[in-house]
């Protein structure tokens, strides 16, 4: 119990002679250093708030304005046109001040007001400039003079060296599309998936909605858009994520993988040391707002960074009706799971961050701990993997007081969660493809009780040194966590590194207190509920089928030679593959970001278009390559147009979703909205972009390639497809479906059976068919 004694700053005993007080100087020093670190963070946060608050100006510009005004007054000119004199007349100061002093004070007040007015004007101008999206619709490689002038103006009004959140006050609000336009675009996307009679009926419902209830709902939505920062995001988070009563595991959480071909060290504790230390380095940069604001490439248009606020120190709390997200300002430790036991691992000591070698030492201490799990402890996390209502009820009944509450608080208030697995994973052994699929499934759901699915993210570390992520989805979208993971992976390998023996570099302080076990008192009734949640989660996990497909033979470079958008290329390939498998088309979801706007998250691109369907039918019908080439380019251009519309606030589905929410608040029923919101997305897709390309060196270190991540299928009879385009010659795909659906069960695959002669086909079509061959395992 040495660690318990170290945590006590003083002890006292009452004796007949009085009170005997014994102080622990070491413990008091730790308290002092911890408090000092906390105050340093507060000062840094205050300084950054000031800098961000006056952006695009700088605090030093205030002094410049004051000196300029005073210098002008010294020349006996009045730049305020009498306002300084008016301020001086009403200045509530003592008469003991000289007239000269009062004049200076009045000039400083006028200068401050002028400075604030200039800041407001610059922000307003920048906001109006960022509301222009014409640059997105211009042909690639051809920039108009209007856009060049606009880009120059944005640079002028953007100031210098912005912090992470500097642009937040200058980003435009998400516009509310006209009901007429949204209904028109919806009918255009729906016509190809309906029979003539179904389409006629839906058109009638849409016209009735547009001419009656739609205008009333739109009025309320515009009112919200004027008042709120974003008219979609809060409702999207609450009703789509937090009110979901099914399991988070598979249905909502997603995963991220390690390097595909490289494992920097085979030592589990060492990999944990560098990985956790890199996470702390990222958090420090985040707290100091030293991370560069994300931007759209080429023109450097800033993106919203609001989602970054809840990366660390965040957990999802279950509720019987709806969950809630809780974020703490700081946390100095992580919660660690290993062989059914939970530990608290402090990441700071004596006011400083632990080095990678020290974290390795602490992790090894956990790995070497022979103590068994307490009764009911081993599978406790299954509560977070099952349905939400049983977990909320169990939390209220068994974890609201005593030792269970203290231990649960420790997990929920941790910076993040760490899972130390005894399994080995990765693309290895005699069956590398099958092992890669099992690696994906392990990250997505594990054993259903070895991930804390409520935490903002869980770092998973395997016995052979592989690592990965499991991420809760409600607090942010995948690109936010991908940005963190890119930094962590590259910092781990290229900056921190390892010794020749595979250990972390550095030394270990002798005074480090060891990790502490969390204690639990799990009664039999709670154990029964854990087992029921585990059964639900295990059934769901067993039903998921996964395939991870790294394509190395071609990628973005080959596609761009055809002057085609890589994203449009893959989306059309998916339409072709689905049609060949099912003989029909389906409603397709592609996630697009709306972070050009304040607090923007995502919008839906309906990738199954009449143009893509026409191309697929022509290709399958044996049309000439010239006809297919033309139809393919037309389909790609239409997809790009829809993607741009979604990014710039002209999407369909978020607008209809919000109209539906307003109708529910008003107690109004809309047959049109009800049918639209009940449609099934059988093909759900998402691209995870590689954001920090400068951190990777695919020329000198081609094996250090990220594999991206994936998610579970949205529909029971559908597919989930995630893909990442890496460099010029690689595309990684993650495809999920369910065994319980006969149409989507994966089957053995042999390339020899599907060899096709492409001699008579255009190169673009060759590449689409090439992707289709790979997809044959699932589609």
PDB file of N, CA, C and O in Angstrom, residues 407-439:
ATOM      1  N   UNK A 407     -14.775   4.331  -8.678  1.00  0.00           N
ATOM      2  CA  UNK A 407     -14.035   3.682  -9.767  1.00  0.00           C
ATOM      3  C   UNK A 407     -14.606   4.062 -11.138  1.00  0.00           C
ATOM      4  O   UNK A 407     -13.854   4.277 -12.085  1.00  0.00           O
ATOM      5  N   UNK A 408     -15.935   4.138 -11.228  1.00  0.00           N
ATOM      6  CA  UNK A 408     -16.544   4.539 -12.496  1.00  0.00           C
ATOM      7  C   UNK A 408     -16.183   5.983 -12.839  1.00  0.00           C
ATOM      8  O   UNK A 408     -15.887   6.302 -14.002  1.00  0.00           O
ATOM      9  N   UNK A 409     -16.183   6.865 -11.835  1.00  0.00           N
ATOM     10  CA  UNK A 409     -15.757   8.250 -12.060  1.00  0.00           C
ATOM     11  C   UNK A 409     -14.336   8.302 -12.583  1.00  0.00           C
ATOM     12  O   UNK A 409     -13.999   9.122 -13.443  1.00  0.00           O
ATOM     13  N   UNK A 410     -13.492   7.422 -12.063  1.00  0.00           N
ATOM     14  CA  UNK A 410     -12.095   7.388 -12.505  1.00  0.00           C
ATOM     15  C   UNK A 410     -12.002   7.071 -13.993  1.00  0.00           C
ATOM     16  O   UNK A 410     -11.220   7.681 -14.720  1.00  0.00           O
ATOM     17  N   UNK A 411     -12.812   6.136 -14.455  1.00  0.00           N
ATOM     18  CA  UNK A 411     -12.802   5.777 -15.876  1.00  0.00           C
ATOM     19  C   UNK A 411     -13.377   6.909 -16.710  1.00  0.00           C
ATOM     20  O   UNK A 411     -12.810   7.310 -17.741  1.00  0.00           O
ATOM     21  N   UNK A 412     -14.505   7.451 -16.279  1.00  0.00           N
ATOM     22  CA  UNK A 412     -15.196   8.449 -17.094  1.00  0.00           C
ATOM     23  C   UNK A 412     -14.453   9.776 -17.147  1.00  0.00           C
ATOM     24  O   UNK A 412     -14.552  10.506 -18.136  1.00  0.00           O
ATOM     25  N   UNK A 413     -13.683  10.098 -16.109  1.00  0.00           N
ATOM     26  CA  UNK A 413     -12.941  11.360 -16.085  1.00  0.00           C
ATOM     27  C   UNK A 413     -11.522  11.225 -16.622  1.00  0.00           C
ATOM     28  O   UNK A 413     -10.774  12.205 -16.628  1.00  0.00           O
ATOM     29  N   UNK A 414     -11.162  10.033 -17.071  1.00  0.00           N
ATOM     30  CA  UNK A 414      -9.822   9.820 -17.631  1.00  0.00           C
ATOM     31  C   UNK A 414      -9.651  10.587 -18.937  1.00  0.00           C
ATOM     32  O   UNK A 414     -10.628  10.920 -19.626  1.00  0.00           O
ATOM     33  N   UNK A 415      -8.403  10.879 -19.286  1.00  0.00           N
ATOM     34  CA  UNK A 415      -8.125  11.568 -20.554  1.00  0.00           C
ATOM     35  C   UNK A 415      -8.630  10.735 -21.734  1.00  0.00           C
ATOM     36  O   UNK A 415      -9.208  11.262 -22.680  1.00  0.00           O
ATOM     37  N   UNK A 416      -8.410   9.431 -21.663  1.00  0.00           N
ATOM     38  CA  UNK A 416      -8.948   8.483 -22.640  1.00  0.00           C
ATOM     39  C   UNK A 416      -8.770   7.094 -22.046  1.00  0.00           C
ATOM     40  O   UNK A 416      -8.262   6.946 -20.919  1.00  0.00           O
ATOM     41  N   UNK A 417      -9.187   6.088 -22.764  1.00  0.00           N
ATOM     42  CA  UNK A 417      -9.146   4.713 -22.263  1.00  0.00           C
ATOM     43  C   UNK A 417      -8.083   3.931 -23.017  1.00  0.00           C
ATOM     44  O   UNK A 417      -7.860   4.157 -24.212  1.00  0.00           O
ATOM     45  N   UNK A 418      -7.421   3.020 -22.324  1.00  0.00           N
ATOM     46  CA  UNK A 418      -6.368   2.189 -22.927  1.00  0.00           C
ATOM     47  C   UNK A 418      -6.706   0.727 -22.690  1.00  0.00           C
ATOM     48  O   UNK A 418      -7.004   0.324 -21.562  1.00  0.00           O
ATOM     49  N   UNK A 419      -6.671  -0.077 -23.750  1.00  0.00           N
ATOM     50  CA  UNK A 419      -6.924  -1.516 -23.656  1.00  0.00           C
ATOM     51  C   UNK A 419      -5.652  -2.265 -24.055  1.00  0.00           C
ATOM     52  O   UNK A 419      -5.153  -2.099 -25.182  1.00  0.00           O
ATOM     53  N   UNK A 420      -5.132  -3.064 -23.137  1.00  0.00           N
ATOM     54  CA  UNK A 420      -3.952  -3.898 -23.409  1.00  0.00           C
ATOM     55  C   UNK A 420      -4.431  -5.309 -23.727  1.00  0.00           C
ATOM     56  O   UNK A 420      -4.873  -6.029 -22.843  1.00  0.00           O
ATOM     57  N   UNK A 421      -4.349  -5.687 -24.993  1.00  0.00           N
ATOM     58  CA  UNK A 421      -4.842  -6.995 -25.428  1.00  0.00           C
ATOM     59  C   UNK A 421      -3.735  -8.043 -25.402  1.00  0.00           C
ATOM     60  O   UNK A 421      -2.568  -7.738 -25.704  1.00  0.00           O
ATOM     61  N   UNK A 422      -4.114  -9.266 -25.105  1.00  0.00           N
ATOM     62  CA  UNK A 422      -3.167 -10.382 -25.135  1.00  0.00           C
ATOM     63  C   UNK A 422      -3.062 -11.017 -26.519  1.00  0.00           C
ATOM     64  O   UNK A 422      -2.239 -11.905 -26.736  1.00  0.00           O
ATOM     65  N   UNK A 423      -3.896 -10.593 -27.453  1.00  0.00           N
ATOM     66  CA  UNK A 423      -3.875 -11.147 -28.812  1.00  0.00           C
ATOM     67  C   UNK A 423      -2.819 -10.457 -29.661  1.00  0.00           C
ATOM     68  O   UNK A 423      -2.363  -9.351 -29.359  1.00  0.00           O
ATOM     69  N   UNK A 424      -2.450 -11.130 -30.753  1.00  0.00           N
ATOM     70  CA  UNK A 424      -1.586 -10.533 -31.766  1.00  0.00           C
ATOM     71  C   UNK A 424      -2.414 -10.264 -33.014  1.00  0.00           C
ATOM     72  O   UNK A 424      -3.196 -11.121 -33.429  1.00  0.00           O
ATOM     73  N   UNK A 425      -2.270  -9.076 -33.592  1.00  0.00           N
ATOM     74  CA  UNK A 425      -3.071  -8.696 -34.748  1.00  0.00           C
ATOM     75  C   UNK A 425      -2.190  -8.062 -35.816  1.00  0.00           C
ATOM     76  O   UNK A 425      -1.041  -7.712 -35.579  1.00  0.00           O
ATOM     77  N   UNK A 426      -2.770  -7.908 -37.005  1.00  0.00           N
ATOM     78  CA  UNK A 426      -2.071  -7.272 -38.110  1.00  0.00           C
ATOM     79  C   UNK A 426      -2.062  -8.149 -39.340  1.00  0.00           C
ATOM     80  O   UNK A 426      -2.534  -9.295 -39.329  1.00  0.00           O
ATOM     81  N   UNK A 427      -1.516  -7.618 -40.417  1.00  0.00           N
ATOM     82  CA  UNK A 427      -1.420  -8.359 -41.676  1.00  0.00           C
ATOM     83  C   UNK A 427      -0.163  -9.220 -41.614  1.00  0.00           C
ATOM     84  O   UNK A 427       0.934  -8.779 -41.987  1.00  0.00           O
ATOM     85  N   UNK A 428      -0.314 -10.457 -41.149  1.00  0.00           N
ATOM     86  CA  UNK A 428       0.847 -11.301 -40.853  1.00  0.00           C
ATOM     87  C   UNK A 428       0.492 -12.760 -41.082  1.00  0.00           C
ATOM     88  O   UNK A 428      -0.652 -13.108 -41.374  1.00  0.00           O
ATOM     89  N   UNK A 429       1.488 -13.618 -40.919  1.00  0.00           N
ATOM     90  CA  UNK A 429       1.266 -15.062 -40.941  1.00  0.00           C
ATOM     91  C   UNK A 429       0.980 -15.627 -42.327  1.00  0.00           C
ATOM     92  O   UNK A 429       1.216 -14.992 -43.355  1.00  0.00           O
ATOM     93  N   UNK A 430       0.448 -16.856 -42.334  1.00  0.00           N
ATOM     94  CA  UNK A 430       0.156 -17.549 -43.588  1.00  0.00           C
ATOM     95  C   UNK A 430      -1.095 -17.025 -44.270  1.00  0.00           C
ATOM     96  O   UNK A 430      -1.325 -17.302 -45.442  1.00  0.00           O
ATOM     97  N   UNK A 431      -1.936 -16.305 -43.540  1.00  0.00           N
ATOM     98  CA  UNK A 431      -3.171 -15.766 -44.098  1.00  0.00           C
ATOM     99  C   UNK A 431      -3.242 -14.267 -43.814  1.00  0.00           C
ATOM    100  O   UNK A 431      -4.045 -13.801 -42.984  1.00  0.00           O
ATOM    101  N   UNK A 432      -2.401 -13.457 -44.475  1.00  0.00           N
ATOM    102  CA  UNK A 432      -2.347 -12.025 -44.155  1.00  0.00           C
ATOM    103  C   UNK A 432      -3.676 -11.314 -44.398  1.00  0.00           C
ATOM    104  O   UNK A 432      -4.057 -10.450 -43.616  1.00  0.00           O
ATOM    105  N   UNK A 433      -4.378 -11.675 -45.482  1.00  0.00           N
ATOM    106  CA  UNK A 433      -5.658 -11.015 -45.773  1.00  0.00           C
ATOM    107  C   UNK A 433      -6.699 -11.342 -44.705  1.00  0.00           C
ATOM    108  O   UNK A 433      -7.398 -10.454 -44.203  1.00  0.00           O
ATOM    109  N   UNK A 434      -6.791 -12.620 -44.326  1.00  0.00           N
ATOM    110  CA  UNK A 434      -7.735 -13.011 -43.286  1.00  0.00           C
ATOM    111  C   UNK A 434      -7.386 -12.404 -41.942  1.00  0.00           C
ATOM    112  O   UNK A 434      -8.279 -11.997 -41.186  1.00  0.00           O
ATOM    113  N   UNK A 435      -6.079 -12.330 -41.628  1.00  0.00           N
ATOM    114  CA  UNK A 435      -5.662 -11.729 -40.369  1.00  0.00           C
ATOM    115  C   UNK A 435      -5.952 -10.228 -40.339  1.00  0.00           C
ATOM    116  O   UNK A 435      -6.256  -9.665 -39.277  1.00  0.00           O
ATOM    117  N   UNK A 436      -5.856  -9.583 -41.495  1.00  0.00           N
ATOM    118  CA  UNK A 436      -6.186  -8.162 -41.566  1.00  0.00           C
ATOM    119  C   UNK A 436      -7.673  -7.943 -41.292  1.00  0.00           C
ATOM    120  O   UNK A 436      -8.060  -6.989 -40.601  1.00  0.00           O
ATOM    121  N   UNK A 437      -8.506  -8.835 -41.808  1.00  0.00           N
ATOM    122  CA  UNK A 437      -9.946  -8.754 -41.530  1.00  0.00           C
ATOM    123  C   UNK A 437     -10.222  -8.951 -40.039  1.00  0.00           C
ATOM    124  O   UNK A 437     -11.048  -8.250 -39.442  1.00  0.00           O
ATOM    125  N   UNK A 438      -9.524  -9.907 -39.430  1.00  0.00           N
ATOM    126  CA  UNK A 438      -9.721 -10.149 -37.998  1.00  0.00           C
ATOM    127  C   UNK A 438      -9.208  -8.973 -37.156  1.00  0.00           C
ATOM    128  O   UNK A 438      -9.767  -8.663 -36.094  1.00  0.00           O
ATOM    129  N   UNK A 439      -8.179  -8.336 -37.621  1.00  0.00           N
ATOM    130  CA  UNK A 439      -7.646  -7.133 -36.972  1.00  0.00           C
ATOM    131  C   UNK A 439      -8.715  -6.032 -36.956  1.00  0.00           C
ATOM    132  O   UNK A 439      -8.931  -5.371 -35.929  1.00  0.00           O
TER     133      UNK A 439
END
